[in-house]
Tab-separated table of C-alpha atoms and ligand atoms in Angstrom:
chain	number	residue	atom	x	y	z
A	25	MET	CA	-46.030	18.915	54.546
A	26	THR	CA	-47.579	22.354	54.903
A	27	ALA	CA	-51.359	22.656	54.881
A	28	PRO	CA	-52.843	23.841	51.586
A	29	ASN	CA	-54.286	27.318	51.462
A	30	PHE	CA	-56.999	27.461	48.819
A	31	SER	CA	-59.555	30.167	49.497
A	32	SER	CA	-63.204	29.224	50.058
A	33	GLU	CA	-64.017	31.343	47.012
A	34	SER	CA	-61.681	29.462	44.698
A	35	VAL	CA	-62.907	26.038	45.837
A	36	LEU	CA	-66.558	27.058	45.473
A	37	GLN	CA	-65.826	28.661	42.120
A	38	ALA	CA	-64.458	25.338	40.846
A	39	LEU	CA	-67.438	23.407	42.239
A	40	ASN	CA	-69.936	25.810	40.682
A	41	TRP	CA	-68.064	25.707	37.390
A	42	ARG	CA	-68.222	21.907	37.308
A	43	TYR	CA	-71.234	20.292	35.707
A	44	ALA	CA	-71.959	16.877	34.261
A	45	THR	CA	-70.675	17.514	30.752
A	46	LYS	CA	-72.909	16.156	28.043
A	47	MET	CA	-70.878	17.249	25.002
A	48	PHE	CA	-67.102	17.192	24.969
A	49	ASP	CA	-64.871	18.922	22.431
A	50	ALA	CA	-63.328	15.880	20.757
A	51	SER	CA	-60.409	17.952	19.444
A	52	LYS	CA	-59.063	18.883	22.889
A	53	LYS	CA	-56.780	16.566	24.841
A	54	ILE	CA	-55.855	16.837	28.514
A	55	PRO	CA	-52.072	17.472	28.801
A	56	SER	CA	-50.229	14.432	30.116
A	57	ASP	CA	-49.031	16.102	33.338
A	58	THR	CA	-52.592	17.149	34.190
A	59	TRP	CA	-53.898	13.680	33.435
A	60	SER	CA	-51.157	12.206	35.577
A	61	ALA	CA	-52.315	14.405	38.494
A	62	LEU	CA	-55.846	13.074	38.016
A	63	GLU	CA	-54.608	9.474	38.055
A	64	GLN	CA	-52.780	10.290	41.279
A	65	SER	CA	-55.966	11.785	42.743
A	66	LEU	CA	-57.571	8.363	42.251
A	67	VAL	CA	-54.698	6.558	43.921
A	68	LEU	CA	-54.852	9.038	46.819
A	69	ALA	CA	-58.549	8.404	47.464
A	70	PRO	CA	-59.242	7.136	50.985
A	71	SER	CA	-60.792	3.709	51.549
A	72	SER	CA	-62.020	1.732	54.541
A	73	PHE	CA	-58.972	0.331	56.393
A	74	GLY	CA	-56.929	1.581	53.430
A	75	LEU	CA	-57.646	-1.600	51.487
A	76	GLU	CA	-58.100	0.178	48.113
A	77	PRO	CA	-60.666	-2.366	46.902
A	78	TRP	CA	-60.558	-1.122	43.330
A	79	LYS	CA	-58.756	-0.549	40.050
A	80	PHE	CA	-59.206	2.312	37.617
A	81	PHE	CA	-59.074	1.394	33.946
A	82	VAL	CA	-58.109	4.116	31.463
A	83	ILE	CA	-59.474	3.226	28.056
A	84	ASP	CA	-56.853	4.418	25.580
A	85	ASP	CA	-57.911	2.413	22.523
A	86	PRO	CA	-60.438	4.355	20.363
A	87	ALA	CA	-61.801	1.095	18.926
A	88	VAL	CA	-62.581	-0.164	22.430
A	89	ARG	CA	-64.226	3.147	23.269
A	90	GLN	CA	-66.385	2.752	20.178
A	91	GLN	CA	-67.457	-0.672	21.431
A	92	LEU	CA	-68.228	0.786	24.866
A	93	LEU	CA	-70.422	3.462	23.258
A	94	GLU	CA	-72.947	0.775	22.374
A	95	ALA	CA	-72.942	-0.388	25.998
A	96	THR	CA	-73.481	3.183	27.263
A	97	TRP	CA	-76.777	3.906	25.538
A	98	LYS	CA	-74.793	5.811	22.884
A	99	GLN	CA	-73.818	8.607	25.272
A	100	SER	CA	-71.291	10.471	23.130
A	101	GLN	CA	-69.031	11.386	26.071
A	102	VAL	CA	-67.586	7.870	25.824
A	103	VAL	CA	-65.953	8.589	22.472
A	104	ASP	CA	-65.626	12.392	22.452
A	105	ALA	CA	-64.015	13.062	25.838
A	106	SER	CA	-60.241	13.309	25.995
A	107	HIS	CA	-60.064	10.443	28.503
A	108	LEU	CA	-62.405	7.672	29.582
A	109	LEU	CA	-62.148	5.916	32.919
A	110	VAL	CA	-63.896	2.819	34.172
A	111	LEU	CA	-63.870	2.586	37.955
A	112	ALA	CA	-64.075	-1.036	39.050
A	113	ILE	CA	-64.210	-2.999	42.282
A	114	LYS	CA	-61.995	-5.943	43.067
A	115	THR	CA	-64.623	-8.648	43.484
A	116	GLY	CA	-64.801	-11.016	46.445
A	117	LEU	CA	-62.311	-9.161	48.635
A	118	ASN	CA	-60.851	-11.596	51.168
A	119	ASP	CA	-58.051	-12.264	53.692
A	120	THR	CA	-55.414	-12.362	50.942
A	121	ASP	CA	-56.224	-8.734	50.077
A	122	VAL	CA	-55.839	-7.767	53.722
A	123	ASP	CA	-52.462	-9.558	53.868
A	124	ARG	CA	-51.343	-7.690	50.753
A	125	SER	CA	-52.361	-4.368	52.269
A	126	MET	CA	-50.498	-5.159	55.509
A	127	ALA	CA	-47.376	-6.099	53.544
A	128	ARG	CA	-47.535	-2.759	51.739
A	129	THR	CA	-47.948	-0.844	55.011
A	130	SER	CA	-45.016	-2.725	56.517
A	131	GLU	CA	-42.871	-1.864	53.480
A	132	VAL	CA	-43.835	1.828	53.214
A	133	ARG	CA	-43.781	2.599	56.937
A	134	GLU	CA	-40.824	0.338	57.641
A	135	VAL	CA	-42.535	-1.507	60.484
A	136	PRO	CA	-42.394	-5.263	61.104
A	137	LEU	CA	-45.305	-7.186	59.584
A	138	GLU	CA	-45.921	-8.856	62.963
A	139	SER	CA	-46.703	-5.453	64.516
A	140	LEU	CA	-49.710	-5.193	62.169
A	141	GLU	CA	-51.202	-8.567	63.083
A	142	GLY	CA	-53.792	-7.155	65.518
A	143	PHE	CA	-54.995	-4.604	62.964
A	144	SER	CA	-55.056	-7.261	60.281
A	145	ASN	CA	-57.258	-9.523	62.437
A	146	VAL	CA	-59.651	-6.647	63.153
A	147	ILE	CA	-60.101	-6.041	59.418
A	148	LYS	CA	-60.532	-9.734	58.624
A	149	GLY	CA	-63.078	-10.057	61.447
A	150	PHE	CA	-64.961	-6.973	60.259
A	151	MET	CA	-65.080	-8.224	56.683
A	152	LYS	CA	-66.659	-11.502	57.816
A	153	THR	CA	-69.580	-9.523	59.292
A	154	LEU	CA	-70.360	-7.897	55.941
A	155	PRO	CA	-73.430	-9.286	54.194
A	156	ASP	CA	-72.052	-8.312	50.792
A	157	VAL	CA	-68.375	-7.494	50.412
A	158	ASP	CA	-68.799	-6.338	46.794
A	159	ASN	CA	-71.410	-3.809	47.891
A	160	TRP	CA	-68.943	-2.504	50.491
A	161	ALA	CA	-66.262	-2.126	47.828
A	162	THR	CA	-68.731	-0.473	45.457
A	163	ARG	CA	-69.574	2.247	47.957
A	164	GLN	CA	-65.908	3.052	48.273
A	165	VAL	CA	-65.379	3.384	44.545
A	166	TYR	CA	-67.747	6.361	44.651
A	167	ILE	CA	-65.386	8.131	47.041
A	168	ALA	CA	-62.670	7.832	44.401
A	169	LEU	CA	-65.088	9.110	41.773
A	170	GLY	CA	-65.902	12.167	43.893
A	171	GLN	CA	-62.250	12.874	44.569
A	172	LEU	CA	-61.459	12.612	40.865
A	173	MET	CA	-64.270	14.980	39.889
A	174	VAL	CA	-63.322	17.624	42.444
A	175	SER	CA	-59.640	17.370	41.520
A	176	ALA	CA	-60.572	17.749	37.861
A	177	ALA	CA	-62.729	20.805	38.574
A	178	LEU	CA	-59.867	22.435	40.485
A	179	LEU	CA	-57.665	21.834	37.450
A	180	GLY	CA	-60.230	23.235	35.001
A	181	ILE	CA	-61.009	19.800	33.558
A	182	ASP	CA	-64.578	18.806	32.752
A	183	THR	CA	-66.005	15.450	33.734
A	184	CYS	CA	-69.159	13.423	33.364
A	185	PRO	CA	-69.827	10.668	35.890
A	186	MET	CA	-71.877	7.930	34.269
A	187	GLU	CA	-74.002	5.132	35.614
A	188	GLY	CA	-75.971	4.957	32.401
A	189	PHE	CA	-74.051	1.979	31.076
A	190	MET	CA	-74.279	-1.804	31.101
A	191	PRO	CA	-71.767	-3.055	33.672
A	192	ASP	CA	-71.866	-6.657	32.478
A	193	LYS	CA	-71.214	-5.580	28.874
A	194	TYR	CA	-68.318	-3.412	30.031
A	195	ASP	CA	-66.940	-6.366	31.986
A	196	GLU	CA	-67.134	-8.519	28.889
A	197	ILE	CA	-65.600	-5.976	26.492
A	198	LEU	CA	-62.743	-5.114	28.857
A	199	GLY	CA	-62.204	-8.640	30.174
A	200	LEU	CA	-62.582	-7.450	33.773
A	201	PRO	CA	-63.861	-10.650	35.443
A	202	GLU	CA	-60.772	-12.552	34.245
A	203	MET	CA	-58.693	-9.955	36.097
A	204	GLY	CA	-60.925	-10.153	39.191
A	205	TYR	CA	-62.740	-6.846	38.670
A	206	HIS	CA	-66.255	-5.583	37.975
A	207	ALA	CA	-67.194	-2.203	36.445
A	208	VAL	CA	-69.070	0.083	38.846
A	209	VAL	CA	-69.121	3.567	37.360
A	210	VAL	CA	-67.659	5.395	34.368
A	211	CYS	CA	-66.168	8.871	34.159
A	212	ALA	CA	-65.393	10.825	31.014
A	213	ALA	CA	-62.919	13.710	31.308
A	214	GLY	CA	-61.870	16.450	28.935
A	215	TYR	CA	-63.095	19.839	27.789
A	216	ARG	CA	-66.696	20.968	27.328
A	217	SER	CA	-67.890	21.693	23.803
A	218	GLU	CA	-69.000	25.249	23.104
A	219	ASP	CA	-72.224	23.721	21.843
A	220	ASP	CA	-73.110	22.031	25.144
A	221	LYS	CA	-76.212	23.898	26.231
A	222	TYR	CA	-76.046	22.247	29.655
A	223	ALA	CA	-72.941	24.313	30.424
A	224	HIS	CA	-75.072	27.446	30.515
A	225	LEU	CA	-78.001	26.197	32.568
A	226	PRO	CA	-78.279	27.327	36.186
A	227	LYS	CA	-77.218	24.649	38.664
A	228	VAL	CA	-80.255	22.994	40.249
A	229	ARG	CA	-79.888	22.234	43.947
A	230	PHE	CA	-82.193	22.321	46.948
A	231	SER	CA	-81.285	25.032	49.423
A	232	LEU	CA	-78.483	24.581	51.913
A	233	GLU	CA	-81.060	24.858	54.707
A	234	ASP	CA	-82.931	21.935	53.202
A	235	LYS	CA	-79.883	19.679	52.910
A	236	VAL	CA	-77.643	20.667	55.834
A	237	GLN	CA	-79.094	20.499	59.313
A	238	HIS	CA	-77.350	21.425	62.534
A	239	ILE	CA	-78.533	19.378	65.476
B	330	LIG	C1	-73.287	8.321	40.029
B	330	LIG	C2	-73.723	9.240	38.933
B	330	LIG	C3	-74.145	8.720	37.724
B	330	LIG	C4	-74.500	9.571	36.667
B	330	LIG	N1	-74.791	9.047	35.433
B	330	LIG	C5	-74.937	9.886	34.365
B	330	LIG	C6	-75.039	9.393	33.043
B	330	LIG	O1	-75.015	8.184	32.792
B	330	LIG	N2	-75.145	10.296	32.042
B	330	LIG	C7	-75.159	11.643	32.249
B	330	LIG	O2	-75.228	12.407	31.289
B	330	LIG	N3	-75.063	12.146	33.510
B	330	LIG	C8	-74.943	11.305	34.558
B	330	LIG	N4	-74.806	11.820	35.829
B	330	LIG	C9	-74.840	13.260	36.030
B	330	LIG	C10	-76.010	13.750	36.900
B	330	LIG	O3	-77.197	13.722	36.194
B	330	LIG	C11	-75.652	15.161	37.413
B	330	LIG	O4	-74.472	15.084	38.174
B	330	LIG	C12	-76.769	15.786	38.240
B	330	LIG	O5	-77.911	15.978	37.460
B	330	LIG	C13	-76.323	17.118	38.845
B	330	LIG	O6	-75.899	18.017	37.853
B	330	LIG	P1	-74.437	18.639	37.788
B	330	LIG	O7	-73.480	17.502	38.007
B	330	LIG	O8	-74.343	19.173	36.393
B	330	LIG	O9	-74.335	19.681	38.842
B	330	LIG	C14	-74.489	10.965	36.878
B	330	LIG	C15	-74.088	11.478	38.129
B	330	LIG	C16	-73.685	10.626	39.127
B	330	LIG	C17	-73.179	11.208	40.415
């Protein structure tokens, strides 16, 4: 594969254009090929040891989204955005998940499973040192969120990452615990409304000198 060749200007333009969208235009839908690229950006997110300790739930049913609105402090993005995603961790990650990941690597890379045994033991050993495996998985879900948001910005799609929701209510409404998952963060995606005053506010950030230090 050849290396991509986006200019610094075009990447920074997309990142400056992006903002946490408060009001979406409910009449505009993301085309299916663009949405598919965004789903793939989630799947392509990196994770520690490549374990992918997550699942991304796309909430297609408007009635379910209406229910989720109540569990999101009535933030209208939940119902107005073209698409709504719930990023969830697989709870209680254990040796079986490592075995599954090794089997996938063996299949995709066409290497014998036995050749991955050392790596597998390293991961299993590492995981036993973790005080809280769900916390570890949670931190990784945010990498997927970031990758999704940047991909969306590059495609001219607006997003709003959301922690202002009740994870346990989401779990209950979506039946996540029964599937072995727990909601971590939400992301609405679509097109900004012309009436969203936040779209026109200057971006607030501390200076680069304040936040990036060369040592
Ligand atoms: C993890 C996370 C959770 C957030 N939760 C919410 C939220 O529930 N509702 C909301 O309107 N914005 C939410 N935001 C948006 C932030 O307030 C916003 O990203 C920040 O103020 C910077 O502004 P900008 O993204 O427009 O540049 C969240 C952002 C992040 C990264």
